[in-house]
Coordinates of C-alpha atoms in Angstrom, one line a residue:
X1 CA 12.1 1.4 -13.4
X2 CA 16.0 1.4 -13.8
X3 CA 17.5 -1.8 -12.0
X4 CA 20.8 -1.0 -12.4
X5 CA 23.5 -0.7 -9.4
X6 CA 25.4 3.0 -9.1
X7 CA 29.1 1.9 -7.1
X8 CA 30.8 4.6 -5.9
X9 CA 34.6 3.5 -4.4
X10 CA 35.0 6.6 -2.5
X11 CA 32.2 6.4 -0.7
X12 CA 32.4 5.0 3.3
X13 CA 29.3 3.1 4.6
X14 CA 29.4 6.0 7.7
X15 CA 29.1 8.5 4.7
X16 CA 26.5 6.3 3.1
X17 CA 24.8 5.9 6.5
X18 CA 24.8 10.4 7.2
X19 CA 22.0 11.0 5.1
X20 CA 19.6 8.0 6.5
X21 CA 20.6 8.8 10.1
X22 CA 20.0 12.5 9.5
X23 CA 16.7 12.0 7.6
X24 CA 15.6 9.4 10.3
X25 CA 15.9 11.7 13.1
X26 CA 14.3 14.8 11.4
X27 CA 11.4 12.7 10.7
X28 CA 10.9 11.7 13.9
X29 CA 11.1 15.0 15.3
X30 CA 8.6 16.3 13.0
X31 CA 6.4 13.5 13.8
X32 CA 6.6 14.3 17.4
X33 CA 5.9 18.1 16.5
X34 CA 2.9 17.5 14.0
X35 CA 1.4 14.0 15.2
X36 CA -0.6 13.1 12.6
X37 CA -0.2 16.0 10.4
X38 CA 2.9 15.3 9.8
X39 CA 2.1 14.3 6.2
X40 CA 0.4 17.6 5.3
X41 CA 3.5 19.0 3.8
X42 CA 6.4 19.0 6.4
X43 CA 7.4 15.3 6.0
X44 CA 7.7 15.9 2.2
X45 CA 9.9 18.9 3.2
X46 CA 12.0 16.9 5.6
X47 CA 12.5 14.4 2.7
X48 CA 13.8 16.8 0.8
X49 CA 16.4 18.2 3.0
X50 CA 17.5 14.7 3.4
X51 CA 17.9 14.6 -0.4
X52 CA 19.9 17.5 0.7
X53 CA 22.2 16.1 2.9
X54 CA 22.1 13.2 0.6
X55 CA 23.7 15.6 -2.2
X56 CA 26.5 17.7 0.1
X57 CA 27.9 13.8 0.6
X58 CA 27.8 13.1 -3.0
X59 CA 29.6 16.0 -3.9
X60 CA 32.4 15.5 -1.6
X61 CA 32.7 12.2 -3.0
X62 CA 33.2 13.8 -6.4
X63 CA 29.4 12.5 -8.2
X64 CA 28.2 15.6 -10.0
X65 CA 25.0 16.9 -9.4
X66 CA 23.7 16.5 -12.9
X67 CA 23.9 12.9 -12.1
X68 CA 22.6 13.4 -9.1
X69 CA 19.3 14.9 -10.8
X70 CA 19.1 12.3 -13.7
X71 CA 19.0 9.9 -11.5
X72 CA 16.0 11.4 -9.5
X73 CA 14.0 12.3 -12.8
X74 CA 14.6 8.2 -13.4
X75 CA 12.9 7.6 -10.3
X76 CA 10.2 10.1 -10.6
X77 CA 9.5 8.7 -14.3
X78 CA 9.1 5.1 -12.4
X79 CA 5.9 6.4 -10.2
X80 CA 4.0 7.7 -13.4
X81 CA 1.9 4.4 -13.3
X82 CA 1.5 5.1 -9.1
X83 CA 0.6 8.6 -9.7
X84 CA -2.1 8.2 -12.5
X85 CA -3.8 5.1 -10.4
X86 CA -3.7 7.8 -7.2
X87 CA -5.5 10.5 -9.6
X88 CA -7.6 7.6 -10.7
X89 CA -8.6 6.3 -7.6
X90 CA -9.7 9.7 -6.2
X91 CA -11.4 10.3 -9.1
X92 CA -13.5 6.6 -8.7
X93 CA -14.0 7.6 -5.0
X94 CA -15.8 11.0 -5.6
X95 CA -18.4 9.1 -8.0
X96 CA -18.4 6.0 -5.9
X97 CA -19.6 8.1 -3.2
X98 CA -21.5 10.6 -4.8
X99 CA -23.9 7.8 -7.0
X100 CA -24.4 5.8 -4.0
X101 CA -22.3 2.7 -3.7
X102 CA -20.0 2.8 -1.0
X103 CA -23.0 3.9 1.1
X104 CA -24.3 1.0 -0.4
X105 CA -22.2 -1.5 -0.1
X106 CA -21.9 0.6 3.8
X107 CA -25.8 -0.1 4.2
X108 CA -25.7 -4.0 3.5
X109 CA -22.7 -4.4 5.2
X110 CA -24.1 -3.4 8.6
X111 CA -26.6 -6.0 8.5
X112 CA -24.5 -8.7 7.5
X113 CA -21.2 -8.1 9.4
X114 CA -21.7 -7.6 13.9
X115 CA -19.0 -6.3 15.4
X116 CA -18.2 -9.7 16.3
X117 CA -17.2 -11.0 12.6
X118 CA -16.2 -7.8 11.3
X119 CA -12.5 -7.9 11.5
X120 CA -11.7 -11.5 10.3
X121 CA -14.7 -10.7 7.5
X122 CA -12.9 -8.1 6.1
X123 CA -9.4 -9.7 6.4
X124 CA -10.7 -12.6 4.2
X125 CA -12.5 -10.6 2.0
X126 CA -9.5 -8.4 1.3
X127 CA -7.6 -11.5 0.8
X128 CA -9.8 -13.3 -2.0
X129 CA -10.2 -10.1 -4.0
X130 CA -6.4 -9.7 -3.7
X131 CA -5.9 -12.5 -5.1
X132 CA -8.2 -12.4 -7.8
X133 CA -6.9 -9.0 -9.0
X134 CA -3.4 -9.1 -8.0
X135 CA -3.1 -5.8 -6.5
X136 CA -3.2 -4.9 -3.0
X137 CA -3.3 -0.9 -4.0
X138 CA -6.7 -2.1 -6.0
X139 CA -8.0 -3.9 -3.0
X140 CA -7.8 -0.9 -0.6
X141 CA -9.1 1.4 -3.5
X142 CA -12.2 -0.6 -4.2
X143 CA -13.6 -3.1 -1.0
X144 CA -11.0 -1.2 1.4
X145 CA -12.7 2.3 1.3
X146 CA -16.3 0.6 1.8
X147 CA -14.7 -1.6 4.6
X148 CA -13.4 1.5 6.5
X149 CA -17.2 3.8 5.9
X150 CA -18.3 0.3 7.6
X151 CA -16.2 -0.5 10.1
X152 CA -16.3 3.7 11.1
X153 CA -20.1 3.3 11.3
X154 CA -19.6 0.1 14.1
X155 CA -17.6 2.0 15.9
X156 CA -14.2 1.1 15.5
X157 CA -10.6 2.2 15.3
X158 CA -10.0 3.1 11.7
X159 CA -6.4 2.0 12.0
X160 CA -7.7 -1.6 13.6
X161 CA -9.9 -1.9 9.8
X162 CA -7.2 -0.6 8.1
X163 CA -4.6 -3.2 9.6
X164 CA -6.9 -5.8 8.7
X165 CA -7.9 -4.2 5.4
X166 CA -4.2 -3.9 4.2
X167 CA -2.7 -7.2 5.8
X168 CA -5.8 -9.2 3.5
X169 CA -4.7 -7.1 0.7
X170 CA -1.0 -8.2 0.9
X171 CA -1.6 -11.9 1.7
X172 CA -3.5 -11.8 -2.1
X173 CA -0.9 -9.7 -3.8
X174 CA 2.2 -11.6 -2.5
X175 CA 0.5 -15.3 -3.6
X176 CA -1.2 -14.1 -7.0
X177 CA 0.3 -14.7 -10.0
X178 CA -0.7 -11.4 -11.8
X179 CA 0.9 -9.2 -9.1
X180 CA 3.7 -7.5 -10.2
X181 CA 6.2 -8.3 -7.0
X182 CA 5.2 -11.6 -7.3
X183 CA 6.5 -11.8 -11.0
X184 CA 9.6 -9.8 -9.9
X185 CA 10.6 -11.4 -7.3
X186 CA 11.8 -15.0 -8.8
X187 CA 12.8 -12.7 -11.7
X188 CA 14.9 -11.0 -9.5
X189 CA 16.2 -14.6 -7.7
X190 CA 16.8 -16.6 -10.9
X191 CA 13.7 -18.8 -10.4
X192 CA 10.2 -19.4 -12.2
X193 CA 6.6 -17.9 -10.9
X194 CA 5.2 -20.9 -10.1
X195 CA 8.1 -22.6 -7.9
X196 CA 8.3 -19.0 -6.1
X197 CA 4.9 -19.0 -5.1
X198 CA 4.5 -22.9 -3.7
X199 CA 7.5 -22.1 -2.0
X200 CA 6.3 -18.8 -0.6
X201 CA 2.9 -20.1 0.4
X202 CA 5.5 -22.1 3.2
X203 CA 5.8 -19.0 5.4
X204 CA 2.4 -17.1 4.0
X205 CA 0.1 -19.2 5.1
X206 CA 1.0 -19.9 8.8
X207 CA 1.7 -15.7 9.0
X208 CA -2.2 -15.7 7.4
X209 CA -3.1 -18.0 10.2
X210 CA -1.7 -16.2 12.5
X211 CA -3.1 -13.0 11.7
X212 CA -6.4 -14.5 11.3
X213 CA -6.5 -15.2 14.5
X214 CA -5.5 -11.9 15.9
X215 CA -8.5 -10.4 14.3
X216 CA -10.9 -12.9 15.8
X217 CA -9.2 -12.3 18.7
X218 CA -10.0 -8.6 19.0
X219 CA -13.0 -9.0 17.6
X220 CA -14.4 -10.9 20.6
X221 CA -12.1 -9.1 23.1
X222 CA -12.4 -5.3 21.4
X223 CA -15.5 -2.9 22.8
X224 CA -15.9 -0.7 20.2
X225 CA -16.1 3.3 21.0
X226 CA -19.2 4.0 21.5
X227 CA -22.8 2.3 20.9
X228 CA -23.8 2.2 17.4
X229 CA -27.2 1.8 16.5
X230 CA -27.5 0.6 13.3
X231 CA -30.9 0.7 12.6
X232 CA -30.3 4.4 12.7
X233 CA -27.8 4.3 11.0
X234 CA -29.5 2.2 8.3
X235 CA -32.1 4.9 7.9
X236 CA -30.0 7.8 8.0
X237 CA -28.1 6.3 4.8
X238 CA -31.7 5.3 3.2
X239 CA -32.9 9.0 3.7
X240 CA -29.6 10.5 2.1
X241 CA -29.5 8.3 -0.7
X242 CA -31.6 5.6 -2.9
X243 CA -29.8 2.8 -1.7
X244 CA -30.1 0.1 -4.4
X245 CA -28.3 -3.5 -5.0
X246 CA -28.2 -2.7 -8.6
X247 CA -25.2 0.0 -7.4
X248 CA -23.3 -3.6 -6.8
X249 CA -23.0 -3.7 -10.7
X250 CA -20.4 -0.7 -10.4
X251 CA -17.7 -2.6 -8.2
X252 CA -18.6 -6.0 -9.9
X253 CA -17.4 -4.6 -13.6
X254 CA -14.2 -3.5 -12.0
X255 CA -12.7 -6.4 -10.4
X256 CA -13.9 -8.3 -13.3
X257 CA -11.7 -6.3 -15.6
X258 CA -9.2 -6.6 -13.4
X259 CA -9.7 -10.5 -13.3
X260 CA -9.6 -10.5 -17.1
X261 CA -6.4 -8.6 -16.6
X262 CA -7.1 -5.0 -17.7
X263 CA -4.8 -2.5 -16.9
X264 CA -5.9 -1.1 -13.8
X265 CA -5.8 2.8 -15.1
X266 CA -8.6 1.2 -17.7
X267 CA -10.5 -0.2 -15.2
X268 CA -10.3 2.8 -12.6
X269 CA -11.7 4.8 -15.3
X270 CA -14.6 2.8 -16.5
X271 CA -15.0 2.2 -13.0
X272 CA -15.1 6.1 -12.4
X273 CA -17.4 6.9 -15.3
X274 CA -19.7 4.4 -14.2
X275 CA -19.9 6.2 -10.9
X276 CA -20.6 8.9 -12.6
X277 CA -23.9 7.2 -15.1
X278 CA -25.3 5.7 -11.8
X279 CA -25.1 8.8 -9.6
X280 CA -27.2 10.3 -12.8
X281 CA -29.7 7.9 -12.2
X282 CA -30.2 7.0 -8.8
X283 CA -28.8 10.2 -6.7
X284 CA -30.5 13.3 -8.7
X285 CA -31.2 14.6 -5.5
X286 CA -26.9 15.1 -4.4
X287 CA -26.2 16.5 -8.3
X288 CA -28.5 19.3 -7.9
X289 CA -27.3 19.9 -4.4
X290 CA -23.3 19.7 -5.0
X291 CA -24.3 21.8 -8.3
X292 CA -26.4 24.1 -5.8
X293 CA -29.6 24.1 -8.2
X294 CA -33.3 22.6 -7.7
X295 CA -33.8 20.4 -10.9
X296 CA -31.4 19.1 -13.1
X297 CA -30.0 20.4 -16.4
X298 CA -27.1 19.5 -18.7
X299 CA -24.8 22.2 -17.4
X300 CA -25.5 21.3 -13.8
X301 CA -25.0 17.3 -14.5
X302 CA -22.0 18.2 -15.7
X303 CA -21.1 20.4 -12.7
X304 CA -21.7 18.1 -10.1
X305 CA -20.2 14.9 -11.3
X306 CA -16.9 16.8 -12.3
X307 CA -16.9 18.6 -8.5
X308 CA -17.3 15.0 -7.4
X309 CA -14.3 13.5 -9.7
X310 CA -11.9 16.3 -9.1
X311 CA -12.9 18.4 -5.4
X312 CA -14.4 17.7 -1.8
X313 CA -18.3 17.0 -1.6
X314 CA -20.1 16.6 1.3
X315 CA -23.0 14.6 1.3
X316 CA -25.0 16.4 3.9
X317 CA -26.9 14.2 6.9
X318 CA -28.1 14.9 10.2
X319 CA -26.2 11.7 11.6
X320 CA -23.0 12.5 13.5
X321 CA -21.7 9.1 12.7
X322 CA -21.8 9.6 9.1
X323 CA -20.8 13.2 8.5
X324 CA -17.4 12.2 8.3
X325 CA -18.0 9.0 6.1
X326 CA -19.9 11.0 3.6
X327 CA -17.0 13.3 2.7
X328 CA -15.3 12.5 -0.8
X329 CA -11.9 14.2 -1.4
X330 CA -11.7 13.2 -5.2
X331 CA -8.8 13.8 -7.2
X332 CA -7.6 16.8 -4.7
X333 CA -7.7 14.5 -1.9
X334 CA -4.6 12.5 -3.5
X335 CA -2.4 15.3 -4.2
X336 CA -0.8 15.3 -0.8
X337 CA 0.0 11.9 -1.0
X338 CA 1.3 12.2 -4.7
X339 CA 3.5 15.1 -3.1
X340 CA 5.1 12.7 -0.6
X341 CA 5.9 10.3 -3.1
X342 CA 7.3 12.8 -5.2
X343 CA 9.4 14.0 -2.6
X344 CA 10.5 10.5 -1.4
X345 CA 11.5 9.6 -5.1
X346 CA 14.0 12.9 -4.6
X347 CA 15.7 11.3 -1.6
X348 CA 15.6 7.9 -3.1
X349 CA 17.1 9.2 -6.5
X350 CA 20.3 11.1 -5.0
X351 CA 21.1 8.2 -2.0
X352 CA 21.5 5.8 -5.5
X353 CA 23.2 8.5 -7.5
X354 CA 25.5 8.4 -4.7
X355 CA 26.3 4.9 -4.4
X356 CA 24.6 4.7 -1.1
X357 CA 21.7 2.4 -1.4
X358 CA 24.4 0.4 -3.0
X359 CA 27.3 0.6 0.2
X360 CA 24.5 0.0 2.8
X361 CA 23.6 -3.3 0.9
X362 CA 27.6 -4.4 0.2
X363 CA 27.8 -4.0 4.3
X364 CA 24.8 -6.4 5.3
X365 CA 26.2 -8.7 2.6
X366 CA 30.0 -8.7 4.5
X367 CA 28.5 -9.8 7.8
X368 CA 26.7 -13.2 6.3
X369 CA 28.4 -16.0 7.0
X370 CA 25.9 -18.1 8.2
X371 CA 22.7 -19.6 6.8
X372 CA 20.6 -17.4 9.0
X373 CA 23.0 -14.6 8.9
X374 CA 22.3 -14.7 4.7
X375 CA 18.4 -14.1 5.5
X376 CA 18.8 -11.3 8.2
X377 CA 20.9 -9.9 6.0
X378 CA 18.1 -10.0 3.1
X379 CA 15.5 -9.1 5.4
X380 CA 17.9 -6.0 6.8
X381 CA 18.4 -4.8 3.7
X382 CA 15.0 -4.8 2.2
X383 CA 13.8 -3.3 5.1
X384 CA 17.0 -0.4 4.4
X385 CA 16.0 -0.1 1.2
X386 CA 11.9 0.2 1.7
X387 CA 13.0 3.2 4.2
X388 CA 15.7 5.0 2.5
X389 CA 14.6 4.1 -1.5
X390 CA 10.7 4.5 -0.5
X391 CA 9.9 2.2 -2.9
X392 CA 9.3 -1.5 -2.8
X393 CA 10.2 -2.3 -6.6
X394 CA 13.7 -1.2 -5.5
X395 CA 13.9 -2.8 -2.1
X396 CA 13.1 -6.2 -4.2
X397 CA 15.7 -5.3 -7.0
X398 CA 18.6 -4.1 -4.9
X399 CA 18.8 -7.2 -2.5
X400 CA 18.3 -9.9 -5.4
X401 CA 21.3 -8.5 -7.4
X402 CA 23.2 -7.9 -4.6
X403 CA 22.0 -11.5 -2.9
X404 CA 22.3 -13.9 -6.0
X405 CA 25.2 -15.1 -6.2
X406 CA 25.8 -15.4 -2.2
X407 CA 22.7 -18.0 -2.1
X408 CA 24.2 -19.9 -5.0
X409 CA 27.2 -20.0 -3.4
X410 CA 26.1 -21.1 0.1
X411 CA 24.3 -24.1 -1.9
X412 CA 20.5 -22.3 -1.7
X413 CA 18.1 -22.8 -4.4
X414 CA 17.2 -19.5 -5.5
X415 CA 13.7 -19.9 -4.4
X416 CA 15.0 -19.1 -1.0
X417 CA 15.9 -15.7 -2.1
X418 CA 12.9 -14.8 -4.0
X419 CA 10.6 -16.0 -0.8
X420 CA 12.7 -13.8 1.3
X421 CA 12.3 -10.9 -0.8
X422 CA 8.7 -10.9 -0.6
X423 CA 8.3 -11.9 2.8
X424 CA 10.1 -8.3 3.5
X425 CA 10.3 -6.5 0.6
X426 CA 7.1 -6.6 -0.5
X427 CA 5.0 -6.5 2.4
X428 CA 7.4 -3.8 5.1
X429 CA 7.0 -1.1 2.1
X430 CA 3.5 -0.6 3.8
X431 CA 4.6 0.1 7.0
X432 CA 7.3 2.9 6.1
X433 CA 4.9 6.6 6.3
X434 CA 6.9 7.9 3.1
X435 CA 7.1 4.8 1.5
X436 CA 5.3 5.0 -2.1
X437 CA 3.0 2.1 -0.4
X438 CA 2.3 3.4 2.8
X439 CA 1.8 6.9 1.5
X440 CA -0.7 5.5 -1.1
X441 CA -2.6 3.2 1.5
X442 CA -2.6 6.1 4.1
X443 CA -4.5 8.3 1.3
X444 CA -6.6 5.8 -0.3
X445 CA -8.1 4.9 3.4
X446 CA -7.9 7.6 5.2
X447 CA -6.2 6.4 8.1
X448 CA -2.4 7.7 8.8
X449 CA 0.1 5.1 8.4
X450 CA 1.4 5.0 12.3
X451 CA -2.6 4.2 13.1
X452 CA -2.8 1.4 11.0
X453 CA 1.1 0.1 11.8
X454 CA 0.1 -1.8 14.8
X455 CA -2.8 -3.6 13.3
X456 CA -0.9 -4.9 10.3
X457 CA -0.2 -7.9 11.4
X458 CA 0.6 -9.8 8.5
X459 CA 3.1 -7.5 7.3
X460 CA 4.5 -7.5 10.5
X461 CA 4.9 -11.1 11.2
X462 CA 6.2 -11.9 7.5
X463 CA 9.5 -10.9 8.2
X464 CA 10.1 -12.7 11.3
X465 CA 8.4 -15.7 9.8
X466 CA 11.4 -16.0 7.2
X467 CA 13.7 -15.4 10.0
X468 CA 12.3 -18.2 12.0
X469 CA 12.2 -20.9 9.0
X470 CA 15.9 -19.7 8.7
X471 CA 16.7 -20.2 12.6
X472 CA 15.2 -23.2 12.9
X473 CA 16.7 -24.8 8.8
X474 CA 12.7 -25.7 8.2
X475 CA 11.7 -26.1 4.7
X476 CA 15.4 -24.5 3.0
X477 CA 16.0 -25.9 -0.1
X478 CA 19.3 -26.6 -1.4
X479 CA 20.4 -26.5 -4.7
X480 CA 20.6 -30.1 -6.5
X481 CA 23.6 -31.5 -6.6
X482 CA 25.2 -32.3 -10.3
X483 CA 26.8 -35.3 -10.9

C-alpha cells in the first residue's frame, strides 16, 4: 500500500468535507430504506456515487481524472491480499462445513459451553487464538464461524456472539507481535515493536477487563430466544453427519501454520483441501447428495467438493434450528463483500487523489493545542480516515505522518502516538459497514455489521480509553530530556 500524502493547495476543508457529508447521508438513507440489505449491492453503489461527487470536487480544483483513477487502481492493488484470503476463507468454509467440522466443533461445544459461560468463553478464546496467529480476520474465519453455528444453536443474538467474537479477536491482534497493525503502528510513530506493545497493553488490558465483564454480565442477565434443547440438537447433528474428534485435526494444522508464521493464503488453502480429504472420508453420505448420486465415483467426488469450495450447499436436516447453520456459501458467498470493498477502495482512492483525506487531517491537527486536544485529534482522525479511506492500513498511516512531529514537539515519546493509533485505528475499522474490516467480518460471520456494533465492546471502549489516560495525564510518557 502507497503511504504517501497527495496535498492539494486549492482545496478548502468544506470542499474536502462535500464528498464525506454527501456520502454519509446517502448511506444512511439507504440504510433506512434497505435495513439490513443494505449491503446487497446498493451501498456499494452509494459508494460509488460518492466517488462521484468525490471526483466533480477534484476537477474543479484542477486534479485530472487520470490521477484521479491511478490513484484508485493503487488502492484496489493494496486489497489483492484481502480479496484472495476472502475467496479463501469461503472456500475453507464450504469444506469445513461440508466434511463435518464446524458441526463438529458445534456438537462438542454445546456440551461444554451453557448459556451461562458462553459469551466470556468465546471472548477468551477468540483472544488466545488472536494472539497466537496475529490476525483477527483468521480468528473470525476459523473459531469465529464455529462460535456463531454454536452460539445460533443456544439461542442467541448472532450480533451478541459476533460482538464478543470480534472484540476477542482484536484484543489478540492489537497485542501480538506478528500482526501486521501492530508492526505498523510504532513503524508509523518512530518507535520499536516491543516498547509499542508494553505501552499499549496500559489501555488494552483494563478495555479487556472491561469487556470481559460485560459479557459475563449478559451472560447471567441475557434470556436467550427461545428454549434450546440440546440434546436434540446433539442428535440431529449426529444423524446428519459422523461427528468425529479426529475432524479437530483440520483446525489444529491451520493455526499451527499460522503459529509457525505461514502466510495465511498457504494455510487457508491447506486448510481448505483438508476439508475437502476429510469430507471424503467421514461425510460420503453429503458428496453423493450435493453431487445428487447414490454411491460415489471419481467424477462425483469431484463434483461435490468443488460445489462445496465455490457455490451454496445445504446440508439437509429436519431441525429448524440448524437449517440455517448448515448452509455454506463458499467462495460465492464472499463476492458481495469483495464488491463492497472494491467499491470502498473507489471512494477512498479519489478523496486522496484529491487532497482530501489529507485537508481533513491538516484541520484536526490546527485545533491541538493541548495534550488532550493532540489525542482527540488522533483519535478524530483515525476515526475520519477508517470512514472516508475504508481501510485501517490508511487510517494508521495518515495520522502518524501527519501526527509525528506534533508529539515530538509537545515533548511526547512516540510510543504515545503509536498506542493511540491502535487504540483507534486499528480496532474502529470494524465498526465502519464499508470499511474493508467490517465488510470482511460482516461476511465471514454472517452477522451485518450494525448487529454486531453494539456488542463490540472492546472496540468501542478502546478509543475512549486513550481519551481518558489523556484527560486524566495517566501513564504519558515524555520524551527524555538530553543533556
Amino acid at each position: 500500500m502507497s503511504s504517501k500524502l497527495i496535498k492539494n493547495k486549492e482545496l478548502s476543508l468544506f470542499e474536502a468535507l462535500i464528498p464525506v457529508i454527501v456520502l454519509v447521508a446517502m448511506l444512511a438513507y439507504n440504510v433506512f430504506v434497505y435495513g439490513d440489505n443494505s449491503l446487497g449491492g446498493s451501498n456499494q453503489f452509494i459508494l460509488l456515487l460518492g466517488g462521484s461527487v468525490a471526483a466533480i470536487v477534484g476537477l474543479f480544483n484542477k486534479v485530472s481524472f487520470k490521477k484521479m483513477i491511478e490513484e484508485v487502481a493503487e488502492n484496489v492493488k493494496s486489497t489483492t491480499g484481502a480479496i484472495l484470503i476472502l475467496l479463501m476463507v469461503g472456500s475453507l468454509a464450504g469444506t469445513w462445513m461440508v466434511s463435518g467440522v464446524i458441526p463438529t466443533m458445534i456438537y462438542y461445544g454445546l456440551q461444554i459451553l451453557s448459556p451461562s459461560i458462553f459469551l466470556p468463553s468465546a471472548l477468551i478464546i477468540c483472544s488466545l487464538i488472536s494472539i497466537a496467529t496475529g490476525s483477527s480476520w483468521t480468528t473470525s474465519a476459523t473459531v469465529g464461524i464455529a462460535l456463531i453455528g454454536i452460539g445460533g444453536a443456544l439461542g442467541f443474538d448472532l450480533g451478541m456472539v459476533a460482538g464478543a467474537v470480534i472484540s476477542g479477536a482484536y484484543f489478540g491482534d492489537k497485542l501480538s507481535p506478528l500482526s501486521d497493525t501492530t508492526n505498523l503502528a510504532p513503524a508509523m510513530a518512530g518507535t520499536d515493536l516491543f516498547t509499542h506493545i508494553r505501552y499499549m497493553t496500559l489501555t488494552t488490558v483494563p478495555t479487556y477487563i472491561l469487556t470481559l465483564l460485560l459479557f459475563i454480565f449478559l451472560g447471567l442477565t441475557v434470556e436467550v430466544k427461545g428454549t434450546v434443547d440440546v440434546n436434540e440438537l446433539l442428535t440431529a447433528i449426529s444423524s446428519s453427519f459422523n461427528v468425529s474428534p479426529w475432524l479437530f485435526l483440520v483446525p489444529i494444522v491451520v493455526i499451527g501454520l499460522i503459529i509457525k508464521k505461514t502466510e495465511p493464503l498457504i494455510a487457508l488453502m491447506i486448510g481448505t483441501l483438508l476439508g475437502a480429504v476429510f469430507a471424503l472420508i467421514f461425510q460420503p453420505q453429503i458428496i453423493n447428495h450435493i453431487s445428487g448420486v447414490s454411491s460415489m465415483t471419481f467424477q462425483s467426488a469431484y463434483k461435490g467438493i468443488m460445489n462445496a469450495i465455490t457455490t451454496e450447499v445445504v446440508i439437509p436436516t429436519d431441525n429448524k434450528t440448524l437449517a440455517d447453520l448448515f448452509v455454506s456459501g463458499g467462495m460465492k458467498k464472499m463476492l458481495g463483500t469483495i464488491w463492497l470493498i472494491l467499491c470502498a477502495m473507489v471512494f477512498g482512492g479519489i478523496m486522496d487523489a484529491i487532497g482530501a483525506l489529507t485537508r481533513i487531517s491538516s484541520a484536526l491537527l490546527s485545533v491541538a493545542k493541548s495534550t488532550f486536544g493532540l489525542f482527540a485529534s488522533t483519535v478524530g482522525s483515525c476515526l475520519a480516515l477508517n470512514i472516508t479511506a475504508s481501510d485501517q492500513y490508511l487510517a494508521i498511516v495518515v495520522p502518524g505522518k501527519m501526527f509525528s512531529k506534533a508529539y515530538q514537539d509537545k515533548g511526547l515519546a512516540p510510543e504515545n502516538l503509536s498506542r493511540t493509533l491502535e487504540d483507534t485505528g486499528t480496532v474502529t475499522s470494524v465498526l465502519v459497514p464499508w470499511n474493508t474490516c467490517g465488510a470482511y467480518q460482516a461476511g465471514t460471520l454472517g452477522v451485518s455489521t450494525l448487529d454486531y456494533l453494539p456488542y463490540a465492546f472492546f472496540n468501542i471502549i478502546s478509543p475512549f480509553m486513550t481519551l481518558l489516560f489523556a484527560a486524566f495525564n495517566i501513564k504519558i510518557k515524555q520524551l527524555a530530556k538530553s543533556l
